[in-house]
Amino acid sequence: MIDIQYSAEVRAAKDAGHPIVALESTIITHGMPYPQNIEVAAQVEQDIRDAGAIPATIAVLNGKLHVGLESDQLQALGQAKGVAKLSRADMAACIATGGTGATTVAATMIAANFAGIEVFATGGIGGVHQGAETSFDISADLHELAQTPVSVVAAGAKAILDLAKTLEVLETLGVPVIAHGQDEFPAFWSAKSPYAAPLRMDDAEDIAKAHATRRALGLPGGQLIANPIPAADQIPAEELAPIIASAQADANTHRITGKGVTPYLLQRIYEQTEGRSLTANIALVRNNAKLAAGIARALTERSE
Ligand code: PSU
Ligand code: MN
């Protein structure tokens, strides 16, 4: 039996029927450098509380599935070396063998759904990598969105991905892609991409209503809520393009493949922007946390 370990705060919120927002942990262990990773994780949790919901950061610690981390657990995870990156393929094996791992978007969706949490905030989802026509590198996050009923708030997909192909795969898989407050699909560090989002909604209530309607129709799968980075925090796409191209070339030269690709590219871009990519990343995650809290609140109010 899977015995979910809830944090005290999440346990109390579940008992009281308060809105809860899931958070992933790969962004902590593989997406940001220490010590900013821990500071950001704690800040994002606080942003969710300030917006009227309860944060549930998800990870596997010593074979236990944790939904909500106590602050000492978060501190330890953020400093640990060699933590596994868990997606759909490896979360069960990690639990079964008593391992410790951080959950990606896909694994966090599985755990959140298992714990009855319907809304999840992150930075960016995984998608179709550039060169996927030869590498076949397509994130399991896309397939998860097609089968697990959680609404994921992200700032679109990173420009290290092929956004056009990512949108095509999401369409094929029947995943609603809803841009928040604009017509364009956002590009993570930049608010706009050249691609139109298939759907647009301007407030949390409509997004919650769409989520509940999918559930009522018995449709499997979640929604991708593409929330643009605030204009003041973005890095112009033209400025990033050559940096991304050189990071991608380095990844090819060093034959980085599989799970290693996303963390490698993020680290190279961080170095080449002298940390500006991280500042923007923090701003967009915080912005996503607020919107996710609003959606979770709207869902709770609808079911009352
Ligand atoms: N985007 C970020 N930071 C991250 C990730 C994505 O800005 O840390 C992580 C997420 O956990 C996402 C994962 O689910 O990378 C995708 O990895 P892959 O491309 O290997 O599926
Ligand atoms: Mn991949």
XYZ file of C-alpha atoms and ligand atoms in Angstrom:
326
model
C 0.000 0.000 0.000
C 1.120 3.533 -0.690
C 1.056 5.495 2.478
C 1.131 9.175 1.477
C 3.120 11.301 3.919
C 1.305 14.632 4.165
C 2.873 17.706 5.743
C 0.922 18.921 8.766
C -0.306 21.916 6.778
C -1.534 19.878 3.809
C -3.177 17.295 6.065
C -5.128 20.081 7.826
C -6.107 21.678 4.499
C -7.362 18.353 3.154
C -9.426 17.737 6.286
C -10.932 21.234 6.075
C -11.501 21.159 2.295
C -9.263 24.164 1.726
C -7.748 24.805 -1.724
C -4.346 23.150 -2.283
C -1.761 23.758 -5.022
C 0.817 21.072 -5.852
C 4.438 22.048 -6.564
C 7.130 19.926 -8.220
C 10.582 19.261 -6.785
C 12.738 18.709 -9.886
C 12.822 22.481 -10.283
C 14.498 22.514 -6.827
C 17.041 19.721 -7.388
C 17.737 19.978 -11.123
C 16.347 23.325 -12.262
C 17.986 25.904 -9.999
C 21.348 26.189 -8.219
C 21.733 25.984 -4.420
C 21.004 28.047 -2.317
C 18.558 30.016 -4.494
C 16.618 26.796 -5.104
C 15.604 26.524 -1.436
C 14.871 30.235 -1.076
C 12.673 30.170 -4.159
C 10.858 27.002 -3.080
C 10.010 28.567 0.286
C 9.026 31.867 -1.345
C 6.712 30.179 -3.842
C 5.051 28.250 -1.022
C 4.482 31.555 0.786
C 3.088 33.165 -2.381
C 0.474 30.393 -2.515
C -0.479 30.962 1.131
C -0.701 34.713 0.545
C -3.065 34.016 -2.346
C -5.369 31.951 -0.148
C -4.325 28.342 -0.841
C -2.019 25.771 0.732
C 1.196 24.611 -1.012
C 2.011 20.910 -1.381
C 5.557 20.340 -2.629
C 5.867 16.739 -3.815
C 8.908 14.427 -3.622
C 9.900 10.854 -2.797
C 12.077 10.698 0.341
C 13.537 7.353 1.415
C 10.849 5.433 -0.400
C 7.931 7.492 0.927
C 5.707 9.654 -1.271
C 5.538 13.068 0.371
C 2.739 15.500 -0.451
C 3.787 18.698 1.297
C 7.296 18.969 2.727
C 8.177 20.256 6.174
C 10.807 22.994 5.978
C 13.654 20.735 7.195
C 12.753 18.214 4.472
C 12.789 20.947 1.835
C 16.174 22.186 3.087
C 17.646 18.675 2.985
C 16.309 17.912 -0.502
C 17.631 21.201 -1.872
C 21.161 20.405 -0.665
C 21.232 16.672 -1.387
C 23.564 15.436 -4.126
C 22.654 12.876 -6.745
C 18.889 13.010 -6.206
C 17.030 11.042 -8.893
C 14.820 12.874 -11.391
C 11.519 11.003 -11.371
C 9.036 10.928 -14.205
C 6.150 8.502 -14.910
C 8.631 5.726 -15.731
C 10.595 5.780 -12.504
C 8.510 7.034 -9.585
C 7.125 3.609 -8.623
C 10.574 1.991 -8.787
C 11.978 4.730 -6.544
C 9.243 4.176 -3.952
C 9.607 0.393 -4.192
C 13.357 0.453 -3.587
C 13.343 3.029 -0.785
C 15.004 5.704 -2.900
C 14.908 9.498 -2.876
C 13.876 11.456 -5.927
C 12.488 14.750 -7.126
C 9.321 14.735 -9.198
C 9.062 16.247 -12.680
C 5.826 17.718 -13.995
C 4.663 14.238 -15.063
C 5.387 12.555 -11.725
C 4.014 15.503 -9.738
C 0.740 15.283 -11.687
C 0.467 11.564 -10.890
C 1.125 12.156 -7.175
C -1.160 15.198 -6.977
C -4.025 13.303 -8.603
C -3.439 10.362 -6.275
C -3.704 12.785 -3.331
C -6.836 14.460 -4.707
C -5.131 17.734 -5.694
C -6.305 19.202 -9.007
C -4.110 22.270 -9.533
C -0.330 22.435 -9.890
C 2.063 25.352 -10.438
C 5.502 25.115 -12.014
C 7.917 27.093 -14.212
C 7.844 25.441 -17.588
C 6.752 22.021 -18.794
C 8.940 19.631 -20.727
C 8.103 19.383 -24.428
C 9.442 18.464 -27.839
C 13.155 19.180 -28.013
C 14.807 20.822 -30.984
C 16.049 18.045 -33.259
C 13.382 15.644 -31.974
C 12.936 14.395 -35.543
C 16.232 12.546 -35.061
C 16.578 12.304 -31.241
C 12.916 11.420 -30.541
C 13.267 13.510 -27.343
C 9.688 14.334 -26.360
C 8.985 14.879 -22.661
C 6.713 12.473 -20.825
C 5.062 15.648 -19.430
C 3.025 15.963 -22.646
C 1.609 12.445 -22.393
C 0.852 12.993 -18.719
C -1.222 16.061 -19.549
C -3.218 13.800 -21.866
C -4.101 11.277 -19.179
C -4.014 12.765 -15.666
C -6.715 15.267 -14.651
C -4.628 18.067 -13.161
C -4.513 21.671 -14.398
C -0.863 22.716 -14.721
C 0.040 26.404 -14.637
C 3.332 27.058 -16.483
C 4.891 29.960 -18.379
C 4.563 28.006 -21.603
C 7.520 25.915 -22.665
C 11.117 27.007 -22.696
C 12.650 28.330 -25.856
C 15.162 25.458 -25.597
C 12.253 23.388 -26.911
C 10.655 23.390 -30.324
C 7.506 25.327 -29.437
C 5.706 24.687 -32.720
C 6.179 20.918 -32.425
C 5.278 21.024 -28.722
C 1.972 22.699 -29.575
C 1.323 20.161 -32.358
C 1.857 17.221 -30.005
C -0.402 18.788 -27.367
C -3.086 19.196 -30.009
C -2.691 15.580 -31.150
C -2.980 14.409 -27.543
C -6.129 16.474 -26.979
C -4.656 18.672 -24.261
C -6.352 22.073 -23.860
C -3.680 24.792 -24.018
C -5.123 27.935 -22.474
C -3.148 31.178 -22.596
C -3.928 33.424 -19.657
C -4.663 37.028 -20.563
C -3.163 37.089 -24.073
C -3.587 35.393 -27.452
C -0.008 34.158 -27.878
C 1.531 31.062 -26.342
C 4.206 32.390 -23.941
C 7.871 31.349 -24.273
C 8.975 31.020 -20.650
C 11.612 33.775 -20.312
C 9.685 35.894 -22.848
C 5.984 36.751 -22.504
C 5.176 36.102 -26.147
C 6.134 33.593 -28.802
C 5.259 33.803 -32.497
C 2.611 31.090 -31.961
C -1.031 31.632 -31.128
C -2.366 29.629 -28.198
C -5.352 27.464 -29.144
C -7.460 28.879 -26.269
C -7.450 32.037 -24.181
C -9.007 32.778 -20.790
C -8.616 35.913 -18.731
C -9.598 34.798 -15.270
C -9.159 31.966 -12.827
C -12.892 31.271 -12.542
C -13.203 30.415 -16.241
C -10.160 28.135 -16.047
C -11.659 26.371 -13.010
C -14.978 26.015 -14.845
C -13.244 24.473 -17.877
C -11.379 22.063 -15.582
C -14.605 21.023 -13.853
C -16.379 20.625 -17.201
C -13.726 18.206 -18.473
C -14.165 16.204 -15.296
C -17.953 16.239 -15.687
C -17.594 14.949 -19.248
C -15.406 12.112 -17.992
C -12.490 13.224 -20.158
C -9.130 11.955 -18.986
C -6.238 14.377 -18.881
C -5.573 17.847 -17.590
C -5.167 21.355 -18.932
C -2.044 23.371 -19.660
C -2.514 26.933 -18.452
C 0.116 29.041 -20.201
C 0.696 32.107 -18.048
C 3.097 34.725 -19.468
C 6.010 36.025 -17.410
C 5.275 39.597 -16.182
C 6.528 42.055 -18.841
C 8.971 43.748 -16.465
C 10.777 40.465 -15.767
C 11.172 39.044 -19.251
C 14.314 38.561 -21.315
C 13.744 39.432 -24.989
C 13.647 36.353 -27.244
C 16.204 37.887 -29.672
C 18.707 38.192 -26.856
C 18.246 34.599 -25.756
C 18.247 32.974 -29.199
C 22.056 32.879 -29.696
C 22.604 31.746 -26.095
C 20.138 28.900 -26.503
C 21.710 27.916 -29.825
C 25.171 27.727 -28.284
C 23.894 25.763 -25.251
C 22.205 23.330 -27.637
C 25.416 22.984 -29.675
C 27.365 22.241 -26.471
C 24.810 19.598 -25.479
C 25.245 17.941 -28.873
C 29.049 18.087 -28.660
C 29.003 16.488 -25.220
C 26.396 13.938 -26.337
C 24.007 14.807 -23.526
C 20.857 12.706 -23.866
C 17.699 11.630 -22.043
C 17.016 13.110 -18.626
C 20.272 15.029 -18.702
C 19.270 17.369 -21.522
C 16.950 19.827 -19.738
C 19.161 20.343 -16.633
C 22.263 20.721 -18.830
C 20.695 23.385 -21.050
C 19.282 25.308 -18.071
C 22.704 25.383 -16.385
C 24.475 26.579 -19.576
C 21.890 29.330 -20.118
C 22.218 30.391 -16.474
C 25.999 30.744 -16.906
C 25.759 32.567 -20.217
C 23.148 35.063 -19.039
C 25.142 35.650 -15.833
C 22.210 34.587 -13.732
C 19.521 36.632 -15.475
C 17.761 33.489 -16.657
C 17.356 32.494 -13.008
C 15.952 35.896 -11.979
C 13.363 35.622 -14.739
C 12.644 31.999 -13.831
C 11.927 32.992 -10.227
C 9.572 35.788 -11.297
C 7.555 33.536 -13.573
C 7.220 30.682 -11.066
C 5.924 33.120 -8.445
C 3.464 34.538 -10.953
C 2.276 31.009 -11.797
C 1.850 30.160 -8.107
C -0.548 33.081 -7.664
C -2.690 32.131 -10.644
C -2.747 28.474 -9.553
C -3.937 29.508 -6.084
C -6.763 31.496 -7.702
C -7.800 28.478 -9.809
C -7.681 26.165 -6.770
C -9.819 28.618 -4.807
C -12.327 28.917 -7.633
C -12.576 25.111 -7.863
C -13.173 24.805 -4.124
C -15.857 27.501 -4.234
C -17.591 25.759 -7.137
C -17.808 22.488 -5.247
C -19.221 24.102 -2.084
N 11.387 23.607 -16.744
C 12.052 24.433 -15.877
N 12.755 23.909 -14.882
C 12.766 22.575 -14.669
C 12.022 21.714 -15.546
C 11.350 22.276 -16.573
O 12.045 25.632 -16.040
O 13.406 22.147 -13.715
C 11.929 20.254 -15.251
C 10.475 19.913 -14.899
O 10.482 19.052 -13.781
C 9.979 19.185 -16.123
C 11.233 18.487 -16.551
O 8.924 18.286 -15.855
O 12.245 19.458 -16.378
C 11.174 17.991 -17.960
O 12.263 17.136 -18.166
P 12.337 16.260 -19.498
O 12.514 17.258 -20.593
O 13.542 15.388 -19.273
O 11.055 15.494 -19.580
Mn 13.572 14.353 -22.594
